[in-house]
Amino acid sequence: MEFFVHHRDRPGSLPLRMELLEEHWSYMDRYAAEMIARGPTFAEDGETPSGSVHIVDLPDVAAARAFAFDEPCYQA
């Protein structure tokens, strides 16, 4: 089952996002086989990261929630 996940950064959280970048990528690498598409979203200036979107093929809603809510930046 395919799920669309949209994470939005809190205002002012860019330094934390950058601090957690390696942990974020390591987490996403665990889902490489399930990942259909992914990428950052940007603020109106077109340069400042503002969140991310992911389309993942997971077995059920529980797995999708775990993917979304266990992500390191979300946890922070």
Tab-separated table of C-alpha atoms in Angstrom:
chain	number	residue	atom	x	y	z
A	1	MET	CA	0.000	0.000	0.000
A	2	GLU	CA	1.405	3.396	-0.955
A	3	PHE	CA	1.525	6.244	1.563
A	4	PHE	CA	2.339	9.934	1.155
A	5	VAL	CA	4.198	11.401	4.143
A	6	HIS	CA	4.768	15.147	4.495
A	7	HIS	CA	6.947	16.463	7.307
A	8	ARG	CA	7.040	20.221	7.914
A	9	ASP	CA	9.878	21.846	9.824
A	10	ARG	CA	9.111	24.069	12.782
A	11	PRO	CA	10.092	27.724	12.304
A	12	GLY	CA	13.699	28.283	13.311
A	13	SER	CA	14.615	24.584	13.292
A	14	LEU	CA	17.133	24.682	10.424
A	15	PRO	CA	20.191	24.311	12.736
A	16	LEU	CA	18.628	21.214	14.324
A	17	ARG	CA	17.728	19.824	10.885
A	18	MET	CA	21.366	20.190	9.777
A	19	GLU	CA	22.605	18.595	13.010
A	20	LEU	CA	20.400	15.548	12.407
A	21	LEU	CA	21.105	15.191	8.682
A	22	GLU	CA	23.297	12.076	8.901
A	23	GLU	CA	20.887	10.389	11.320
A	24	HIS	CA	17.999	11.252	8.972
A	25	TRP	CA	19.765	9.743	5.945
A	26	SER	CA	20.697	6.590	7.873
A	27	TYR	CA	17.056	6.196	8.867
A	28	MET	CA	15.843	6.708	5.297
A	29	ASP	CA	18.394	4.205	3.982
A	30	ARG	CA	16.598	1.527	6.003
A	31	TYR	CA	13.562	2.141	3.771
A	32	ALA	CA	15.375	2.227	0.418
A	33	ALA	CA	13.475	-0.777	-0.957
A	34	GLU	CA	10.101	0.693	0.039
A	35	MET	CA	10.817	4.233	-1.158
A	36	ILE	CA	9.012	5.309	-4.318
A	37	ALA	CA	9.899	9.015	-4.189
A	38	ARG	CA	11.334	11.476	-1.697
A	39	GLY	CA	12.713	14.938	-1.453
A	40	PRO	CA	12.891	18.194	0.431
A	41	THR	CA	10.369	21.001	0.379
A	42	PHE	CA	11.471	24.626	0.406
A	43	ALA	CA	10.329	27.937	1.824
A	44	GLU	CA	9.079	30.700	-0.458
A	45	ASP	CA	12.661	31.799	-1.164
A	46	GLY	CA	13.195	28.479	-2.968
A	47	GLU	CA	16.388	27.787	-1.030
A	48	THR	CA	15.620	27.300	2.663
A	49	PRO	CA	14.534	23.734	3.497
A	50	SER	CA	11.075	23.659	5.058
A	51	GLY	CA	10.353	19.939	5.326
A	52	SER	CA	10.221	16.809	3.206
A	53	VAL	CA	7.879	14.513	1.332
A	54	HIS	CA	8.089	10.756	0.967
A	55	ILE	CA	6.030	8.224	-0.934
A	56	VAL	CA	6.595	4.772	0.512
A	57	ASP	CA	5.153	1.343	-0.196
A	58	LEU	CA	4.468	-0.205	3.202
A	59	PRO	CA	2.263	-3.107	4.317
A	60	ASP	CA	-0.261	-1.148	6.388
A	61	VAL	CA	-1.165	2.028	8.251
A	62	ALA	CA	0.766	0.959	11.352
A	63	ALA	CA	3.963	0.629	9.319
A	64	ALA	CA	3.359	4.033	7.714
A	65	ARG	CA	2.854	5.651	11.114
A	66	ALA	CA	6.041	4.039	12.400
A	67	PHE	CA	7.930	5.329	9.350
A	68	ALA	CA	6.611	8.868	9.840
A	69	PHE	CA	6.787	9.168	13.611
A	70	ASP	CA	10.080	7.333	14.244
A	71	GLU	CA	12.000	9.565	11.824
A	72	PRO	CA	14.808	11.331	13.755
A	73	CYS	CA	13.890	14.896	12.782
A	74	TYR	CA	10.269	14.278	13.708
A	75	GLN	CA	11.374	12.846	17.057
A	76	ALA	CA	13.489	15.941	17.717
